[in-house]
XYZ file of C-alpha atoms in Angstrom:
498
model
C 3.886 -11.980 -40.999
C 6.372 -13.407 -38.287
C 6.620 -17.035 -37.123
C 5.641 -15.574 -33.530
C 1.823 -13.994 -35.174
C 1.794 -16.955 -37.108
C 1.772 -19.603 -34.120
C -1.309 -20.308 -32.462
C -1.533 -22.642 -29.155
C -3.221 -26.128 -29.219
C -5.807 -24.695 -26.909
C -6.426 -20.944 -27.509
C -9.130 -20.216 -24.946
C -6.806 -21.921 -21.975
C -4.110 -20.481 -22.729
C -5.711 -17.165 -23.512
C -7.782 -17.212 -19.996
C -4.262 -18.722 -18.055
C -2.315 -15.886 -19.495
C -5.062 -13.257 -18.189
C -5.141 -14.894 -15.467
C -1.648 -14.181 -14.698
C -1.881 -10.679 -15.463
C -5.416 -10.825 -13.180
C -3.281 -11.555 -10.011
C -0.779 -8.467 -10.833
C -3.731 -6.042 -10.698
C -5.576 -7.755 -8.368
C -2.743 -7.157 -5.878
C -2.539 -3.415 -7.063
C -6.305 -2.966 -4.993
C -6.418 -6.244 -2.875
C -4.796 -4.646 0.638
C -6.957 -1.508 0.095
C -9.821 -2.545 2.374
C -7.157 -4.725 4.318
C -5.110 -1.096 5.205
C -6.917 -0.375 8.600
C -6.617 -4.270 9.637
C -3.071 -4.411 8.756
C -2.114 -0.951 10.101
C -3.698 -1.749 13.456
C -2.239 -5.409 13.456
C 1.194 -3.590 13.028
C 0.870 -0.426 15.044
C 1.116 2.128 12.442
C -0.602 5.158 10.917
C -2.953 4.764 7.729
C 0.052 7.154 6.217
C 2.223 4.575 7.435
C -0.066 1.615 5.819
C 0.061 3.586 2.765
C 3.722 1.941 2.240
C 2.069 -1.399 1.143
C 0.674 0.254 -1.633
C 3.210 2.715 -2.818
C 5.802 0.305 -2.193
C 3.924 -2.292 -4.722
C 3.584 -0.158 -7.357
C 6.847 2.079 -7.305
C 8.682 -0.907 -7.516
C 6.436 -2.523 -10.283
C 7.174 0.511 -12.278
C 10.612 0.471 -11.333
C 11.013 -2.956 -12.862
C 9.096 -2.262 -16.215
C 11.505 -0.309 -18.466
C 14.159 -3.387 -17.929
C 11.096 -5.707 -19.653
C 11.998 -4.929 -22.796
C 15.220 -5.576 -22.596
C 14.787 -9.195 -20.683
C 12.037 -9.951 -23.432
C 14.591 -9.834 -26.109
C 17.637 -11.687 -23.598
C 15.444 -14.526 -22.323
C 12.061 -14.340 -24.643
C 8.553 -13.654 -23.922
C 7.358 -16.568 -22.683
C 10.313 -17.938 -20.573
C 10.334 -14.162 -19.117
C 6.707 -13.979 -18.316
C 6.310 -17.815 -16.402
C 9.601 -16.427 -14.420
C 7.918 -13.415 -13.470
C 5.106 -15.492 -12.240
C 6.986 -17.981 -10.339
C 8.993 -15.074 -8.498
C 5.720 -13.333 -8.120
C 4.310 -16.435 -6.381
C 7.443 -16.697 -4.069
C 7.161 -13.132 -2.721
C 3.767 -13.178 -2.054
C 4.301 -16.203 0.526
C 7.322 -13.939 1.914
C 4.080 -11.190 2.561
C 2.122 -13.113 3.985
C 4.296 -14.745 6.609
C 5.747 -10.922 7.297
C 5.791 -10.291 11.153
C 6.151 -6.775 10.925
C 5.761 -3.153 8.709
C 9.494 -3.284 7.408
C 9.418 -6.839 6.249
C 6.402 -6.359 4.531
C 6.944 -3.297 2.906
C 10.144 -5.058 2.057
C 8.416 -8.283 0.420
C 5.649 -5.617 -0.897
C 8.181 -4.024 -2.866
C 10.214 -7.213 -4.573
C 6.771 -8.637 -5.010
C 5.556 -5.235 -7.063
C 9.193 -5.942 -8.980
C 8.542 -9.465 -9.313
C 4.980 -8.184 -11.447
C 6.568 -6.092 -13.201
C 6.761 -8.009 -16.996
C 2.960 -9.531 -16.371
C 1.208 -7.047 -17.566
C 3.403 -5.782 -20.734
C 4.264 -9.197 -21.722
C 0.295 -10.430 -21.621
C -0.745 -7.704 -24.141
C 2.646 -8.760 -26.505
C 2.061 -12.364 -26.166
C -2.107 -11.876 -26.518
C -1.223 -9.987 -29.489
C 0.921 -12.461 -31.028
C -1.657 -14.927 -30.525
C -4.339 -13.260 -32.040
C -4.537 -12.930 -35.701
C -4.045 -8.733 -36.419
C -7.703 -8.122 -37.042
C -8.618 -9.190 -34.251
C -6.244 -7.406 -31.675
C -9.390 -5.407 -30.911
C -9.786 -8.787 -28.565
C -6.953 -8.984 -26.989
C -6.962 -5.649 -26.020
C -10.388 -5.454 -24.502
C -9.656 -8.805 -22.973
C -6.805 -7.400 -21.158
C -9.008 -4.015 -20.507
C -11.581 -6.452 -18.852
C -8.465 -8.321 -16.394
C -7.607 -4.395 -15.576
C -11.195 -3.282 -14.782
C -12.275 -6.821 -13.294
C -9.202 -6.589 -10.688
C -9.448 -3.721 -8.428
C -13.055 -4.915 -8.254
C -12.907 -8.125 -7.443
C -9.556 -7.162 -5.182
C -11.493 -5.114 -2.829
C -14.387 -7.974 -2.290
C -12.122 -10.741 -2.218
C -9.529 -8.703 0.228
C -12.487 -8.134 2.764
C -13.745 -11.605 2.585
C -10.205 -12.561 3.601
C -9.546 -10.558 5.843
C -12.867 -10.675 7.912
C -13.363 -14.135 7.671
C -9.890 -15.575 8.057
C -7.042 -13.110 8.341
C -4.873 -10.279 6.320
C -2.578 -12.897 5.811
C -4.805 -15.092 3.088
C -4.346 -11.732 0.327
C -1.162 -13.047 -0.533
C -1.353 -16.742 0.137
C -4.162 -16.732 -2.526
C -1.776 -16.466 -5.307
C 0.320 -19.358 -4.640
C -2.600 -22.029 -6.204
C -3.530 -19.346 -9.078
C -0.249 -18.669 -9.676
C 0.891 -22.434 -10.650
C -2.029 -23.154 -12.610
C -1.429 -20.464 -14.798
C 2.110 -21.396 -15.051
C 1.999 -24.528 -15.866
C -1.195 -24.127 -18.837
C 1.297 -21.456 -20.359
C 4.708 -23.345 -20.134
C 2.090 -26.549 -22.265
C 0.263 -24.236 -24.660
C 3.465 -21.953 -25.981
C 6.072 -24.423 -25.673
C 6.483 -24.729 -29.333
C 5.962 -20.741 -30.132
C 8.720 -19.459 -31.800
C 11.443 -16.901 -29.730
C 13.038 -14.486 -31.529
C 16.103 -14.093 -28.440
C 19.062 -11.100 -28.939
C 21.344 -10.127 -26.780
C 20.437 -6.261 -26.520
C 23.087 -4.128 -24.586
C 21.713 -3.291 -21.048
C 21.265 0.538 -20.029
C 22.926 0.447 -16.993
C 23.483 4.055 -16.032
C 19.913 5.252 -17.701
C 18.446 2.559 -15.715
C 20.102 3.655 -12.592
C 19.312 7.182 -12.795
C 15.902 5.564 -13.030
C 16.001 3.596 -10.174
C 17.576 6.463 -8.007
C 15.251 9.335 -9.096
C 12.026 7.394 -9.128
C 12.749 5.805 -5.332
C 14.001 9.088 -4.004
C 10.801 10.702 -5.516
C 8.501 8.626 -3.676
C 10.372 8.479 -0.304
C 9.740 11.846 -0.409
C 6.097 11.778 -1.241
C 5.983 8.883 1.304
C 7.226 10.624 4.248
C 6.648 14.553 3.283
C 3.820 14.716 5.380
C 5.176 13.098 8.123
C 8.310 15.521 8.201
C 6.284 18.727 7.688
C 7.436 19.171 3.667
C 10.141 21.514 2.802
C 10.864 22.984 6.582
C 12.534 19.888 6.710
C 15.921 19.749 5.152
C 15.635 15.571 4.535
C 12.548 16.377 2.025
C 14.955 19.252 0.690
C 18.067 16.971 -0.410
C 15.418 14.335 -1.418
C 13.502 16.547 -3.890
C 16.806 18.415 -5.161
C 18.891 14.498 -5.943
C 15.100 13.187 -7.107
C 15.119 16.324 -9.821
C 18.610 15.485 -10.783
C 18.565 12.393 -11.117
C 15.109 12.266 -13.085
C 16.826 15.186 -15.544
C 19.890 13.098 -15.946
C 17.764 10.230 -17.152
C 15.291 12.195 -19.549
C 18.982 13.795 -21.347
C 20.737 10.042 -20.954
C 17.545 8.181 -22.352
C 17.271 10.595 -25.822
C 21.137 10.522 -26.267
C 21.965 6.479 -25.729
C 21.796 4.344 -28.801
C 19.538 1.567 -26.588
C 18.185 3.073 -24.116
C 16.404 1.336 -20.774
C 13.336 3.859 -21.550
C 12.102 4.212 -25.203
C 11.403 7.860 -24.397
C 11.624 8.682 -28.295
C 8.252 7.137 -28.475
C 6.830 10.441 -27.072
C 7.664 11.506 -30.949
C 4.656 9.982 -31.604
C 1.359 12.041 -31.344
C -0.708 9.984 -30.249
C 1.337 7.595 -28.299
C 2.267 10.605 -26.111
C -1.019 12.061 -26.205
C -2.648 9.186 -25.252
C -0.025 8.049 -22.534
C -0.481 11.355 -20.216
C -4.079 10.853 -20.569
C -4.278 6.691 -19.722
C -1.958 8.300 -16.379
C -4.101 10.871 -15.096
C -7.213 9.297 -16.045
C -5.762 5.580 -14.037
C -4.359 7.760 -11.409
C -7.528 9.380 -10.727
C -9.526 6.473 -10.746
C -7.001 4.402 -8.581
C -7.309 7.558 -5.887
C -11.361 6.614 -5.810
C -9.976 2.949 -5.027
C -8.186 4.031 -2.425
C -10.094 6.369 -0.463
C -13.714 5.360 -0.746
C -13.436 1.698 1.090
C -11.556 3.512 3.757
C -13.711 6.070 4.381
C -16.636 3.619 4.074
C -14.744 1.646 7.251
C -13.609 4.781 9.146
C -16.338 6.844 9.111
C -19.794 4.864 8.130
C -18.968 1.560 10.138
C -18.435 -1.104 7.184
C -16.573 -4.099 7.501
C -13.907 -4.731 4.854
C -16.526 -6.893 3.188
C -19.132 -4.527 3.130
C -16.990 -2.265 1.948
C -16.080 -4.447 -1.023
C -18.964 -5.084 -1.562
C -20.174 -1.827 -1.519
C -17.701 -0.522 -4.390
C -18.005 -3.937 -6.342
C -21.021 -2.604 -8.788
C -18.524 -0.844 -11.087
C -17.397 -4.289 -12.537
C -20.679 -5.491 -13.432
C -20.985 -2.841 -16.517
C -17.540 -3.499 -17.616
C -18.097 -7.427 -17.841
C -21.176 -6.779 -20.031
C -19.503 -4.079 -22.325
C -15.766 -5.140 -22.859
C -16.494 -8.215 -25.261
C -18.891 -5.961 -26.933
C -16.088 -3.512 -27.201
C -13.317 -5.915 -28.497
C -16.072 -6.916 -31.458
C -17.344 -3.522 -32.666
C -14.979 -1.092 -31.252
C -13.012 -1.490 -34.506
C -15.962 0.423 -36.219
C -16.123 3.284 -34.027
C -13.752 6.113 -33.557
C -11.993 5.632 -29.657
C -11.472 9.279 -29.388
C -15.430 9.566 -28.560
C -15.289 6.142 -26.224
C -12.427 7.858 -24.667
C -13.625 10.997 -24.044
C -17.188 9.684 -22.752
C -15.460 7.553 -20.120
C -13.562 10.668 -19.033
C -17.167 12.202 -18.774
C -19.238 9.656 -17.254
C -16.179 8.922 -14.291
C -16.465 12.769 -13.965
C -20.124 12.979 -13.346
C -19.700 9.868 -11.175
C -17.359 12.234 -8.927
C -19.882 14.695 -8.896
C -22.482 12.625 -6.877
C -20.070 11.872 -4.775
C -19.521 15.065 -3.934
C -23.199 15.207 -2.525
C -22.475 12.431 -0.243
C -22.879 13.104 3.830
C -22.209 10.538 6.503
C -26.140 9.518 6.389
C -25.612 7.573 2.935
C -27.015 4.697 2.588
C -25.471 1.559 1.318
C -27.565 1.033 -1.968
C -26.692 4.844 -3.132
C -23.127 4.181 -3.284
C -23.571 0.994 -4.959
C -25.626 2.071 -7.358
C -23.017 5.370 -7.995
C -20.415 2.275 -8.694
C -22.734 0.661 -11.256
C -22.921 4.356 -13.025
C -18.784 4.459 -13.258
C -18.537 1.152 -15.058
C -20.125 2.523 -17.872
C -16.619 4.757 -17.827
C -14.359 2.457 -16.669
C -15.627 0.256 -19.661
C -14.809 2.823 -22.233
C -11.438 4.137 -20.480
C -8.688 1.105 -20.700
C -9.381 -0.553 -24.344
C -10.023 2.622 -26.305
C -7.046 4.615 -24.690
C -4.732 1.673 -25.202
C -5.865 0.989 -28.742
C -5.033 5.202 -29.564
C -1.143 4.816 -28.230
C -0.636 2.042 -29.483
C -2.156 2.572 -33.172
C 1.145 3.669 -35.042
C 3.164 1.600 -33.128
C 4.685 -1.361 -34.822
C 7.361 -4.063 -34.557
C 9.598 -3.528 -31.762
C 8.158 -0.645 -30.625
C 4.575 -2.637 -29.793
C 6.882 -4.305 -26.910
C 8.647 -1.275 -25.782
C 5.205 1.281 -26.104
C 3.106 -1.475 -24.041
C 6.488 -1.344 -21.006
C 6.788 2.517 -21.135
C 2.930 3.042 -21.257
C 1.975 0.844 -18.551
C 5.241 2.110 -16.853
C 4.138 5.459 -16.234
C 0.345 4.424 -15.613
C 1.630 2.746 -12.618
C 4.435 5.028 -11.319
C 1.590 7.825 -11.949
C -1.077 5.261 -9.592
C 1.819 5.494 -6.972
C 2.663 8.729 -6.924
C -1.313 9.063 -6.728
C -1.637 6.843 -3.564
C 0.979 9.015 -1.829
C -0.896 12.541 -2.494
C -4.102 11.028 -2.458
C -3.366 9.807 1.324
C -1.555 13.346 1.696
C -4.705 15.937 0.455
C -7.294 13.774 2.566
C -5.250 13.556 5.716
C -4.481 17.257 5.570
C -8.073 18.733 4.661
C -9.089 16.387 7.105
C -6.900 18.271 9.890
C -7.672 22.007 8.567
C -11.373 21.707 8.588
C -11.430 19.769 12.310
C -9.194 23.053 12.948
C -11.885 25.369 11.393
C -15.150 23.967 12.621
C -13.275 23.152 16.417
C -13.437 27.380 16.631
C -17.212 27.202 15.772
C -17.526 25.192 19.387
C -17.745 28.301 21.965
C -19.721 29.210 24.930
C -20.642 32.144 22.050
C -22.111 29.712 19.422
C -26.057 29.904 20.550
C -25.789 26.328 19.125
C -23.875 25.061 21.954
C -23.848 27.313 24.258
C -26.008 25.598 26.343
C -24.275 22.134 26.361
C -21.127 24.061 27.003
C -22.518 25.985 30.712
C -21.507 22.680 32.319
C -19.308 20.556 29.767
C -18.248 17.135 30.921
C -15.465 14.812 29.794
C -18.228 12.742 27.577
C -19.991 16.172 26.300
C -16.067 17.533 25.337
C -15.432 13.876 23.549
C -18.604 13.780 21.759
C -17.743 17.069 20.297
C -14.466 16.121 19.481
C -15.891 13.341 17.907
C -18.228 14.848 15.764
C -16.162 17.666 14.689
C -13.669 15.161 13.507
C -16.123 13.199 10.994
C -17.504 16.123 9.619
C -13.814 17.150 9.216
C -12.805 14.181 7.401
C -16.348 14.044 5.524
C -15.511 17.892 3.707
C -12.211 16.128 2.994
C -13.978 13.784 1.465
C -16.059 15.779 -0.541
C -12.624 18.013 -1.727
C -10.986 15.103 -3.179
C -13.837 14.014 -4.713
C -14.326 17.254 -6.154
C -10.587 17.765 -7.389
C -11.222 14.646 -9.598
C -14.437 15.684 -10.786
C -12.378 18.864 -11.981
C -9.483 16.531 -13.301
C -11.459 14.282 -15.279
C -13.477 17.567 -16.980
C -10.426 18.746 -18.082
C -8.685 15.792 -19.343
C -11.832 15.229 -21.920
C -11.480 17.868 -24.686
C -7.121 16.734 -24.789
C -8.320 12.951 -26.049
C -9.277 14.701 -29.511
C -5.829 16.344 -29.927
C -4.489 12.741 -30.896
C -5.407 11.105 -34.491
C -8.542 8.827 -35.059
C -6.766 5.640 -34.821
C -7.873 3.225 -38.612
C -10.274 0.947 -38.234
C -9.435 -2.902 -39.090
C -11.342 -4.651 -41.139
């Protein structure tokens, strides 16, 4: 055993809760503008496409930022690297909330989401260096809990700010938070032992990176905007994004130390498990996304209401994840796995039957039902790729993993906003043709239409439109998260500790 599993703080559950609770503020700001989008968007003039950018601009930059974690970890050590991280974190938030317009804070947005970047790998190395090895079953459901417990409390706490004081107060909330957590950590692990090299920096991989990554999701970003491929911008884009990204992949395998560990994808269930932790956090980070909007566009909510409205699904998980860190050992995580893929799924499915007549408690209680997956989705999945990972590669599997979890949650924000815009516009088309002097259903309103009989049409045509939008996304992850199940029992039952 090292020094570093070997050390234990002075005060484990302090420094245990002040290191989740810096990892709590990274996620947190992953869902915390999502019911602040319309506010902000109308406080700076732009499109809910265009609002889109806080998000995307976050998290493609927080992915950006994690393959160079590995390498800083060794450089500067784990705990010097993560209370930097924080500190910078803490200064860029400020710089969003005191943004006066879009640019700067899609600017701020994006060095805060690179600022984040180290939180969350470093929490689950330094949690598991804490913890004695049987029971990193803990730690891992502890950090499953901060992962499940912050896009739920994000979307509450966002709309309480927001309605009661202004968009603003997101940020500025992590500035207390942020020290506090600082300062327990730079007390409790003073004395833990670093084990500091001076690794050789992947510049060029890291580049290619960098370049194919942002030119990916500019054109993600904007393809909508610029009609796709008739536009020869999204053409260039696409063509030096492929390039790039190819470069990389051949430049990662052939380097001696490269930025991205991709050799880890050797490993069965490491690589098994990684696709499925992407599309199964992408998918549930599109629900995120699109239900408290809808809930404000088209049923009336406040951003509190709708908060509160999709808050239920962390009730289940609070209950559940202790449970799971104690007697998840004894179980095989393939089955966890795949039920959470089930019970999400189903949870899709009813809200497929949704019209704009819902009522507030149905939706709730269709939250509560999806914690029971959400519980059984982040500790099991983690605890399969990482189960034949050891030494080093615990570090550099925990960066690449939660690397393309998040770059896969951006990419999903992009098409997400894309699919529900765009349905949204082809059925307003279709059911605008059903509104004739021919239709015996209006016919009669239509012998002497007025401006306000025209504009109620329009009006109603255009919820319905964007309510079957509604229903098609939801129904496209139903479908995703039925397929993904059967794939989580191509990887190996991870051992049980004893």
């Amino acid at each position: 055993m090292s020094q570093q599993e070997g050390f234990r703080p002075a005060n484990m559950a302090l420094c245990v809760f002040a290191i989740a609770l810096g990892v709590f503020m990274q996620v947190l700001d992953t869902t915390i503008a999502n019911v602040s989008l319309p506010t902000i968007s109308g406080s700076m003039g732009v499109s809910f496409n265009q609002g889109t950018w806080v998000i995307t601009s976050f998290t493609v930059c927080n992915a950006i930022g994690l393959p160079i974690t590995s390498w800083l970890s060794r450089r500067f050590g784990e705990v010097q690297l993560y209370t930097a991280a924080l500190l910078s974190f803490i200064t860029t938030s400020f710089l969003c909330g005191i943004s006066q317009n879009m640019a700067e804070l899609v600017v701020f947005r994006a060095l805060q989401g690179l600022s984040a970047a180290p939180l969350f790998p470093m929490s689950q190395v330094l949690l598991m260096s804490i913890f004695p090895r049987a029971k990193r079953g803990m730690a891992l459901a502890l950090i499953g809990m901060v992962a499940v417990v912050g896009p739920i409390v994000g979307p509450i706490l966002g709309g309480w700010l927001t309605y009661n004081y202004s968009w603003p107060w997101i940020f500025f909330i992590n500035i207390p938070v942020g020290l506090f957590s600082v300062s327990v950590i730079l007390a409790q692990l003073k004395d833990r032992p670093q084990e500091k090299t001076k690794p050789k920096l992947d510049i060029i991989g890291l580049t290619a990176m960098v370049l194919g990554v942002g030119a990916l999701q500019i054109v993600l970003d904007k393809g909508n905007d610029l009609d796709w491929f008739s536009n020869q911008w999204i053409i260039i884009g696409s063509v030096f994004a492929a390039i790039m990204l190819v470069f990389m992949v051949i430049w990662e395998l052939t380097d001696e130390h490269p930025a991205i560990n991709l050799r880890l994808f050797a490993n069965r269930n490491f690589c098994i498990g990684t696709i499925l932790l992407t599309l199964g956090y992408a998918g549930f980070f599109s629900i995120n996304l699109i239900l408290p909007q809808w809930m404000q566009t088209q049923l009336g909510y406040t951003a509190l209401w709708a908060g509160l409205a999709a808050a239920p699904m962390g009730i289940l998980p609070l209950i559940m994840s202790p449970l799971l860190g104690k007697f998840g050992h004894r179980m095989d995580m393939r089955w966890l796995a795949g039920s959470s893929f089930v019970v999400i799924g189903i949870s899709c499915y009813l809200r497929t039957l949704f019209n704009l007549d819902i009522d507030f408690a149905t939706i709730a209680l269709i939250q509560l039902f999806m914690g029971i997956g959400i519980a059984l989705f982040f500790m099991p999945m983690t605890t399969i790729l990482m189960s034949d990972l050891n030494g080093p590669d615990i570090a550099d599997g925990a960066s690449l993993s939660t690397f393309i979890r998040t770059l896969g949650a951006s990419f999903a924000s992009s098409l997400t906003a894309w699919i529900w815009t765009r349905n949204s516009s082809v059925h307003h088309s279709v059911l605008s043709e059903q509104i004739s002097p021919y239709n015996p259903l209006v016919s009669q309103q239509l012998q002497n239409p007025s401006t306000a009989t025209l504009m109620n049409f329009n009006q109603t045509v255009t919820s319905q439109g964007l309510m079957m939008s509604t229903i098609d996304l939801f129904t496209m992850l139903m479908v995703l998260f039925f397929v993904l199940t059967p794939f989580i029992f191509f990887t190996r039952k991870a051992p049980k500790e004893h």
